[in-house]
Amino acid sequence: ASAQWFKQAFTYLNVDLGKEYLALLSSWIDKERLGRYESPNAALKKEHRPATLSTWQKKRFIESCEPNVSDDNFVVSLSGEVWRWWVSLQPAWRAIAPGTKPSYPPVIKTGMTNWKSLDKKGLNGWFGLLVCLKWWGMGLKYCPAEKRAELREDWLRAIGDISAMLNGLLTYYRASPK
């Protein structure tokens, strides 16, 4: 029964937005498998979470309540909100100034043990980040042509950074005594 949420979440996220997105999706699957597909109440910090995601979550993840990704300004707005939220979620050892984007790729050293701010599973964990990246990726084709390449590059950078941190968390899990 605990895996039912995961099946629905995976079905929702499983769209072909390119190899980078699919690699992140694969890492997320690994994380949830290691967490035995549980969906506890513990959540990623809500402060700075994109409003569109909060609204969609309050409506119980109903697809008909998704944001309009074809709106001209959607990706521009969402991308800024995703970066702001992502930066606010980082462990203290990453030391990213608010209002800036992290240097890429992140420097993850062996022995980094404080992953608490990112160590969340289930519907209230990394799923929300991936939902935002899905919407961002789907909305790119509707962006004005003169902004599309830059917004796609920013999306790929976000995927790269989020993937690197998720993989760092997975490495920490696997190295931790059981």
XYZ file of N, CA and C in Angstrom:
534
model
N 0.826 -1.204 0.000
C 0.000 0.000 0.000
C 0.863 1.258 0.000
N 2.006 1.211 0.703
C 2.836 2.415 0.780
C 3.441 2.782 -0.566
N 3.510 1.819 -1.486
C 4.091 2.104 -2.797
C 3.066 2.682 -3.777
N 1.786 2.719 -3.398
C 0.761 3.228 -4.316
C 1.021 4.683 -4.692
N 1.370 5.516 -3.710
C 1.658 6.914 -4.013
C 2.792 7.005 -5.033
N 3.789 6.107 -4.876
C 4.954 6.155 -5.752
C 4.576 5.821 -7.195
N 3.739 4.825 -7.375
C 3.317 4.455 -8.736
C 2.650 5.633 -9.437
N 1.778 6.318 -8.720
C 1.093 7.474 -9.297
C 2.069 8.619 -9.558
N 2.975 8.854 -8.621
C 3.962 9.928 -8.779
C 4.884 9.645 -9.959
N 5.345 8.404 -10.055
C 6.226 8.037 -11.164
C 5.515 8.204 -12.504
N 4.287 7.742 -12.577
C 3.515 7.878 -13.817
C 3.403 9.350 -14.211
N 3.192 10.203 -13.227
C 3.065 11.636 -13.503
C 4.381 12.237 -14.013
N 5.484 11.857 -13.400
C 6.783 12.439 -13.750
C 7.415 11.827 -14.990
N 6.988 10.645 -15.368
C 7.653 9.891 -16.424
C 7.296 10.414 -17.822
N 7.934 11.516 -18.178
C 7.806 12.090 -19.520
C 9.216 12.249 -20.081
N 9.337 12.146 -21.371
C 10.662 12.250 -21.985
C 11.002 13.709 -22.251
N 11.748 14.286 -21.334
C 12.217 15.659 -21.488
C 13.721 15.686 -21.726
N 14.272 14.550 -22.112
C 15.700 14.485 -22.394
C 16.441 13.629 -21.394
N 17.664 13.281 -21.763
C 18.452 12.347 -20.954
C 18.780 12.894 -19.571
N 18.976 14.198 -19.440
C 19.319 14.774 -18.136
C 18.151 14.630 -17.156
N 16.954 14.946 -17.636
C 15.764 14.810 -16.802
C 15.535 13.342 -16.436
N 15.681 12.449 -17.415
C 15.459 11.022 -17.149
C 16.497 10.459 -16.183
N 17.731 10.952 -16.228
C 18.755 10.518 -15.266
C 18.384 10.974 -13.856
N 17.868 12.204 -13.729
C 17.415 12.692 -12.425
C 16.247 11.842 -11.931
N 15.321 11.532 -12.813
C 14.182 10.688 -12.450
C 14.665 9.328 -11.942
N 15.669 8.769 -12.583
C 16.238 7.485 -12.166
C 16.857 7.579 -10.766
N 17.565 8.667 -10.490
C 18.151 8.855 -9.153
C 17.061 9.005 -8.100
N 15.981 9.708 -8.456
C 14.862 9.858 -7.527
C 14.242 8.494 -7.223
N 14.110 7.648 -8.231
C 13.590 6.293 -8.020
C 14.482 5.551 -7.024
N 15.798 5.651 -7.192
C 16.734 5.013 -6.253
C 16.516 5.517 -4.835
N 16.354 6.829 -4.688
C 16.160 7.407 -3.355
C 14.888 6.869 -2.714
N 13.807 6.861 -3.462
C 12.543 6.385 -2.897
C 12.602 4.887 -2.599
N 13.292 4.121 -3.426
C 13.449 2.687 -3.159
C 14.222 2.486 -1.859
N 15.306 3.249 -1.679
C 16.076 3.150 -0.432
C 15.230 3.540 0.779
N 14.254 4.417 0.566
C 13.340 4.816 1.637
C 12.121 3.926 1.740
N 12.147 2.777 1.055
C 11.072 1.786 1.071
C 9.724 2.368 0.623
N 9.787 3.370 -0.231
C 8.598 3.991 -0.825
C 7.638 4.552 0.215
N 8.171 4.909 1.357
C 7.327 5.504 2.392
C 7.066 6.965 2.042
N 5.947 7.477 2.521
C 5.618 8.887 2.307
C 5.214 9.505 3.638
N 6.208 9.816 4.472
C 5.916 10.382 5.787
C 5.492 11.847 5.682
N 5.137 12.419 6.811
C 4.720 13.818 6.827
C 5.892 14.789 6.713
N 7.103 14.350 7.057
C 8.265 15.237 6.968
C 8.392 15.740 5.536
N 8.626 17.037 5.393
C 8.613 17.644 4.062
C 9.826 18.539 3.847
N 10.113 18.781 2.576
C 11.072 19.829 2.258
C 10.485 21.139 2.771
N 11.332 22.039 3.155
C 10.911 23.319 3.706
C 9.929 24.007 2.754
N 8.845 24.523 3.313
C 7.817 25.169 2.494
C 8.172 26.611 2.141
N 9.005 27.230 2.959
C 9.395 28.612 2.692
C 10.030 28.701 1.303
N 9.561 29.623 0.505
C 10.032 29.869 -0.867
C 9.583 28.803 -1.871
N 8.779 27.846 -1.449
C 8.281 26.844 -2.403
C 7.427 27.569 -3.447
N 7.564 27.213 -4.731
C 6.759 27.876 -5.760
C 5.263 27.791 -5.459
N 4.589 28.922 -5.600
C 3.158 28.996 -5.295
C 2.351 28.026 -6.150
N 2.744 27.853 -7.407
C 2.002 26.937 -8.281
C 2.068 25.507 -7.764
N 3.202 25.124 -7.195
C 3.336 23.780 -6.629
C 2.465 23.645 -5.385
N 2.494 24.650 -4.519
C 1.672 24.609 -3.301
C 0.196 24.484 -3.645
N -0.255 25.250 -4.627
C -1.659 25.195 -5.047
C -2.012 23.812 -5.567
N -1.158 23.261 -6.413
C -1.401 21.938 -6.987
C -1.423 20.872 -5.891
N -0.508 20.971 -4.924
C -0.479 19.996 -3.829
C -1.744 20.092 -2.977
N -2.224 21.303 -2.734
C -3.447 21.479 -1.945
C -4.659 20.872 -2.645
N -4.605 20.817 -3.957
C -5.715 20.227 -4.725
C -5.490 18.738 -4.948
N -4.610 18.165 -4.149
C -4.351 16.724 -4.135
C -3.788 16.196 -5.455
N -2.932 16.979 -6.078
C -2.179 16.527 -7.249
C -3.069 16.159 -8.438
N -4.186 16.832 -8.572
C -5.098 16.543 -9.674
C -4.539 17.172 -10.948
N -4.380 16.356 -11.988
C -3.765 16.848 -13.225
C -4.548 17.995 -13.850
N -5.862 18.005 -13.680
C -6.654 19.090 -14.263
C -6.386 20.427 -13.573
N -5.703 20.393 -12.446
C -5.372 21.614 -11.707
C -3.926 22.056 -11.938
N -3.272 21.447 -12.910
C -1.897 21.829 -13.228
C -1.850 23.277 -13.703
N -0.690 23.908 -13.549
C -0.561 25.263 -14.085
C -0.550 25.240 -15.612
N -0.831 26.369 -16.195
C -0.823 26.501 -17.651
C 0.613 26.738 -18.115
N 1.306 25.672 -18.488
C 2.715 25.784 -18.885
C 2.882 26.514 -20.209
N 1.793 26.698 -20.960
C 1.896 27.394 -22.246
C 1.803 28.913 -22.103
N 1.558 29.395 -20.908
C 1.539 30.834 -20.661
C 2.932 31.412 -20.924
N 2.997 32.528 -21.630
C 4.279 33.149 -22.003
C 5.229 33.360 -20.832
N 4.702 33.767 -19.708
C 5.548 34.103 -18.558
C 5.765 32.958 -17.591
N 5.099 31.841 -17.812
C 5.144 30.755 -16.831
C 6.561 30.303 -16.518
N 7.343 29.969 -17.526
C 8.689 29.433 -17.294
C 9.594 30.478 -16.657
N 9.499 31.717 -17.103
C 10.330 32.776 -16.519
C 10.037 32.891 -15.028
N 8.770 32.909 -14.680
C 8.371 33.020 -13.280
C 8.756 31.775 -12.483
N 8.402 30.601 -13.010
C 8.676 29.357 -12.285
C 10.170 29.137 -12.092
N 10.969 29.423 -13.097
C 12.411 29.172 -12.974
C 13.005 29.965 -11.818
N 12.620 31.221 -11.691
C 13.115 32.026 -10.569
C 12.662 31.471 -9.228
N 11.409 31.031 -9.168
C 10.876 30.466 -7.921
C 11.566 29.151 -7.561
N 11.825 28.315 -8.564
C 12.489 27.033 -8.300
C 13.893 27.276 -7.766
N 14.626 28.176 -8.416
C 15.985 28.462 -7.926
C 15.945 29.005 -6.501
N 15.048 29.915 -6.211
C 14.963 30.495 -4.859
C 14.680 29.395 -3.833
N 13.741 28.521 -4.139
C 13.395 27.428 -3.229
C 14.577 26.483 -3.075
N 15.189 26.081 -4.187
C 16.300 25.144 -4.157
C 17.447 25.679 -3.304
N 17.792 26.938 -3.487
C 18.877 27.536 -2.695
C 18.513 27.521 -1.211
N 17.250 27.784 -0.888
C 16.829 27.811 0.521
C 16.860 26.430 1.174
N 16.864 25.377 0.373
C 16.857 24.005 0.903
C 18.254 23.456 1.199
N 19.282 24.139 0.764
C 20.633 23.586 0.821
C 21.156 23.423 2.241
N 21.956 22.374 2.449
C 22.615 22.211 3.745
C 23.539 23.406 4.010
N 23.747 23.712 5.272
C 24.577 24.864 5.643
C 25.976 24.775 5.045
N 26.525 23.572 4.915
C 27.885 23.434 4.403
C 28.017 23.881 2.952
N 26.909 24.034 2.262
C 26.982 24.476 0.867
C 27.112 25.992 0.764
N 26.662 26.723 1.735
C 26.859 28.174 1.853
C 26.589 28.948 0.559
N 25.328 28.991 0.147
C 24.928 29.749 -1.037
C 24.198 31.001 -0.559
N 24.615 32.139 -1.049
C 23.971 33.392 -0.657
C 22.556 33.451 -1.227
N 21.588 33.880 -0.412
C 20.224 34.029 -0.926
C 20.216 34.959 -2.141
N 19.357 34.640 -3.103
C 19.256 35.466 -4.300
C 20.285 35.143 -5.366
N 21.143 34.157 -5.102
C 22.137 33.750 -6.101
C 21.896 32.291 -6.466
N 22.514 31.874 -7.546
C 22.450 30.466 -7.939
C 23.724 29.793 -7.463
N 23.642 28.513 -7.153
C 24.839 27.807 -6.688
C 25.888 27.689 -7.784
N 27.143 27.640 -7.358
C 28.187 27.366 -8.339
C 27.990 25.927 -8.797
N 28.313 25.688 -10.043
C 28.064 24.355 -10.588
C 29.332 23.830 -11.212
N 29.650 22.575 -11.018
C 28.920 21.597 -10.209
C 29.187 21.803 -8.722
N 28.287 21.323 -7.876
C 28.505 21.481 -6.446
C 29.727 20.695 -5.982
N 30.373 21.229 -4.980
C 31.520 20.540 -4.386
C 30.987 19.693 -3.236
N 31.014 18.386 -3.427
C 30.538 17.459 -2.400
C 31.725 16.612 -1.984
N 32.150 16.806 -0.747
C 33.315 16.073 -0.257
C 32.864 14.860 0.547
N 33.680 13.830 0.511
C 33.416 12.660 1.337
C 33.364 13.121 2.786
N 32.409 12.626 3.508
C 32.291 12.998 4.909
C 31.263 14.085 5.164
N 30.663 14.638 4.107
C 29.592 15.610 4.307
C 28.414 14.831 4.890
N 28.115 15.084 6.148
C 27.124 14.248 6.823
C 25.818 14.956 7.143
N 25.754 16.258 7.002
C 24.517 16.941 7.337
C 23.683 17.156 6.076
N 22.853 16.186 5.780
C 21.968 16.231 4.618
C 20.511 16.426 5.056
N 20.298 16.760 6.323
C 18.948 16.773 6.889
C 17.959 17.625 6.083
N 18.390 18.784 5.619
C 17.457 19.664 4.905
C 16.964 19.056 3.593
N 17.733 18.136 3.026
C 17.361 17.499 1.759
C 16.912 16.050 1.929
N 17.029 15.530 3.125
C 16.733 14.119 3.360
C 15.242 13.920 3.631
N 14.443 14.148 2.610
C 12.988 14.018 2.712
C 12.515 13.100 1.591
N 11.556 12.262 1.927
C 11.068 11.299 0.935
C 9.559 11.419 0.793
N 9.048 10.737 -0.200
C 7.607 10.707 -0.399
C 7.074 11.919 -1.146
N 5.764 12.088 -1.088
C 5.095 13.165 -1.814
C 5.553 14.545 -1.373
N 6.010 14.671 -0.133
C 6.432 15.966 0.390
C 7.936 16.179 0.295
N 8.614 15.247 -0.363
C 10.060 15.347 -0.510
C 10.458 15.812 -1.898
N 11.388 15.092 -2.492
C 11.961 15.465 -3.787
C 10.940 15.459 -4.922
N 9.833 14.775 -4.725
C 8.784 14.734 -5.740
C 8.399 16.146 -6.192
N 8.227 17.059 -5.243
C 7.849 18.434 -5.586
C 8.875 19.125 -6.464
N 10.143 18.899 -6.184
C 11.198 19.475 -7.027
C 11.105 18.937 -8.448
N 10.899 17.633 -8.565
C 10.807 17.039 -9.897
C 9.561 17.505 -10.646
N 8.470 17.705 -9.927
C 7.259 18.236 -10.561
C 7.559 19.608 -11.168
N 8.225 20.455 -10.397
C 8.569 21.793 -10.904
C 9.469 21.707 -12.133
N 10.440 20.803 -12.100
C 11.331 20.647 -13.252
C 10.582 20.104 -14.469
N 9.605 19.235 -14.225
C 8.777 18.731 -15.331
C 8.010 19.888 -15.964
N 7.339 20.684 -15.145
C 6.565 21.807 -15.672
C 7.465 22.791 -16.419
N 8.618 23.082 -15.835
C 9.575 23.999 -16.454
C 9.990 23.454 -17.827
N 10.351 22.177 -17.862
C 10.769 21.562 -19.122
C 9.667 21.533 -20.166
N 8.449 21.237 -19.730
C 7.326 21.191 -20.669
C 6.977 22.583 -21.189
N 7.187 23.580 -20.363
C 6.854 24.948 -20.756
C 7.855 25.600 -21.686
N 9.040 25.034 -21.806
C 10.086 25.657 -22.625
C 9.656 25.892 -24.070
N 8.907 24.964 -24.628
C 8.528 25.111 -26.042
C 7.568 26.274 -26.274
N 6.975 26.782 -25.208
C 6.043 27.899 -25.328
C 6.704 29.248 -25.049
N 7.964 29.227 -24.658
C 8.677 30.467 -24.347
C 8.938 31.253 -25.622
N 9.011 32.575 -25.503
C 9.392 33.366 -26.679
C 10.727 32.867 -27.226
N 10.829 32.783 -28.529
C 12.013 32.208 -29.184
C 13.309 32.845 -28.710
N 13.296 34.156 -28.476
C 14.528 34.840 -28.083
C 14.979 34.503 -26.657
N 14.109 33.925 -25.854
C 14.461 33.554 -24.474
C 14.636 32.047 -24.294
N 14.172 31.278 -25.254
C 14.088 29.823 -25.097
C 15.437 29.168 -24.806
N 16.469 29.491 -25.550
C 17.780 28.848 -25.367
C 18.339 29.137 -23.975
N 18.223 30.380 -23.542
C 18.728 30.753 -22.216
C 17.948 30.040 -21.106
N 16.632 29.968 -21.250
C 15.809 29.299 -20.241
C 16.046 27.793 -20.234
N 16.302 27.218 -21.395
C 16.632 25.784 -21.450
C 17.980 25.524 -20.777
N 18.948 26.379 -21.043
C 20.264 26.252 -20.408
C 20.132 26.337 -18.883
N 19.300 27.255 -18.412
C 19.074 27.411 -16.973
C 18.391 26.166 -16.403
N 17.445 25.604 -17.147
C 16.750 24.379 -16.731
C 17.738 23.224 -16.621
N 18.609 23.093 -17.616
C 19.618 22.023 -17.576
C 20.585 22.224 -16.412
N 20.909 23.464 -16.114
C 21.783 23.739 -14.968
C 21.079 23.346 -13.667
N 19.796 23.675 -13.564
C 19.033 23.291 -12.367
C 18.985 21.771 -12.236
N 18.703 21.086 -13.334
C 18.678 19.622 -13.301
C 20.041 19.084 -12.884
N 21.107 19.644 -13.433
C 22.456 19.194 -13.091
C 22.772 19.386 -11.626
N 22.413 20.537 -11.088
C 22.700 20.821 -9.688
C 21.863 19.934 -8.766
N 20.589 19.831 -9.062
C 19.692 19.007 -8.248
C 20.114 17.543 -8.331
N 20.481 17.082 -9.517
C 20.957 15.698 -9.681
C 22.218 15.444 -8.868
N 23.158 16.377 -8.933
C 24.417 16.198 -8.206
C 24.178 16.109 -6.702
N 23.301 16.941 -6.187
C 23.018 16.898 -4.749
C 22.240 15.633 -4.381
N 21.311 15.216 -5.222
C 20.583 13.975 -4.955
C 21.542 12.791 -4.976
N 22.443 12.770 -5.932
C 23.424 11.683 -5.983
C 24.386 11.736 -4.803
N 24.713 12.934 -4.324
C 25.517 13.061 -3.108
C 24.789 12.486 -1.905
N 23.498 12.760 -1.817
C 22.680 12.203 -0.738
C 22.620 10.681 -0.842
N 22.468 10.164 -2.046
C 22.446 8.709 -2.239
C 23.778 8.076 -1.843
N 24.879 8.714 -2.169
C 26.204 8.218 -1.774
C 26.313 8.192 -0.255
N 25.814 9.243 0.387
C 25.814 9.298 1.853
C 24.981 8.146 2.430
N 23.784 7.918 1.886
C 22.942 6.802 2.341
C 23.686 5.479 2.262
N 24.267 5.244 1.105
C 24.909 3.949 0.861
C 26.136 3.736 1.739
N 26.802 4.813 2.133
C 28.004 4.709 2.967
C 27.675 4.669 4.459
N 26.453 5.042 4.811
C 26.065 5.087 6.227
C 25.860 3.688 6.776
N 26.284 3.485 8.034
C 26.027 2.180 8.654
C 24.527 1.966 8.805
N 24.118 0.769 8.553
C 22.681 0.451 8.628
C 22.275 0.091 10.032
